[in-house]
Coordinates of C-alpha atoms in Angstrom, one line a residue:
S1 CA 6.7 -32.0 123.0
S2 CA 6.0 -29.3 125.6
L3 CA 2.5 -28.7 124.3
A4 CA 1.6 -32.4 124.5
R5 CA 3.1 -32.9 128.0
Q6 CA 0.7 -30.3 129.4
N7 CA -2.5 -32.1 128.3
I8 CA -5.9 -30.9 129.6
K9 CA -8.9 -33.0 128.7
G10 CA -11.5 -30.8 127.1
L11 CA -9.0 -28.4 125.5
W12 CA -7.4 -29.1 122.0
F13 CA -5.5 -27.3 119.3
T14 CA -6.8 -26.8 115.8
E15 CA -3.7 -25.0 114.5
I16 CA -0.2 -24.3 115.8
Q17 CA 1.9 -21.7 114.0
L18 CA 5.6 -21.1 114.5
Q19 CA 7.2 -18.1 112.8
N20 CA 10.5 -16.3 112.8
G21 CA 12.5 -19.4 113.8
G22 CA 10.1 -20.1 116.7
K23 CA 10.4 -16.7 118.2
E24 CA 6.7 -16.0 117.5
M25 CA 4.0 -18.6 117.9
A26 CA 0.2 -18.8 117.7
L27 CA -1.9 -21.5 119.3
L28 CA -5.5 -21.8 118.1
G29 CA -8.0 -24.2 119.4
R30 CA -11.2 -25.1 121.2
T31 CA -12.2 -25.8 124.7
R32 CA -15.3 -27.1 126.5
V33 CA -14.5 -25.1 129.6
P34 CA -13.1 -21.5 129.2
E35 CA -11.2 -21.6 132.5
Y36 CA -9.0 -24.4 131.0
V37 CA -7.2 -21.9 128.8
P38 CA -5.5 -19.8 131.6
Q39 CA -4.8 -23.1 133.4
Y40 CA -3.0 -24.4 130.3
L41 CA -1.0 -21.2 130.0
Q42 CA 0.1 -21.5 133.6
K43 CA 1.3 -25.0 133.0
L44 CA 3.1 -23.9 129.8
S45 CA 5.0 -21.2 131.7
G46 CA 6.9 -24.0 133.5
E47 CA 8.2 -25.4 130.3
Q48 CA 11.8 -24.4 129.3
V49 CA 10.9 -23.9 125.6
F50 CA 8.5 -21.1 126.6
K51 CA 10.9 -19.2 128.9
G52 CA 11.5 -15.8 127.4
H53 CA 8.2 -15.7 125.6
Q54 CA 5.3 -13.4 126.4
F55 CA 1.7 -14.0 125.4
R56 CA 0.4 -10.8 123.9
V57 CA -2.9 -11.8 122.4
F58 CA -5.6 -13.8 124.0
R59 CA -9.0 -14.1 122.4
M60 CA -12.0 -16.3 123.0
A61 CA -15.2 -16.4 121.0
L62 CA -18.2 -18.6 120.5
P63 CA -18.0 -20.4 117.1
S64 CA -20.9 -20.1 114.8
D65 CA -21.1 -23.9 114.2
R66 CA -21.3 -25.1 117.8
K67 CA -22.6 -24.0 121.1
D68 CA -20.8 -26.5 123.4
V69 CA -17.3 -25.2 122.9
M70 CA -15.4 -21.9 122.6
D71 CA -12.6 -21.0 120.2
F72 CA -9.4 -19.5 121.6
E73 CA -6.4 -17.8 120.1
L74 CA -3.1 -17.3 121.9
R75 CA -0.1 -15.5 120.4
A76 CA 3.3 -15.3 122.0
Q77 CA 6.5 -13.5 121.1
E78 CA 10.0 -13.8 122.4
V79 CA 10.6 -10.9 124.9
G80 CA 12.7 -8.2 123.3
L81 CA 11.2 -8.4 119.8
P82 CA 9.3 -5.3 118.5

């Protein structure tokens, strides 16, 4: 899959949500290095399956249970949807 092809060691997904026939998606995960998230997004932008999608939500936070990683949330929507 496109997500697996763009592997970055130290960044992993805890949940992947696809809605509205794949027109909306959410990628939730953790990373050891915060800079990996934008690097991963840049790699994804080259994948055909993500053409026409725009990432509208980007959140990062320290989880309460660990201090060596950060949680992240990315939400994308097909361009042209309300």
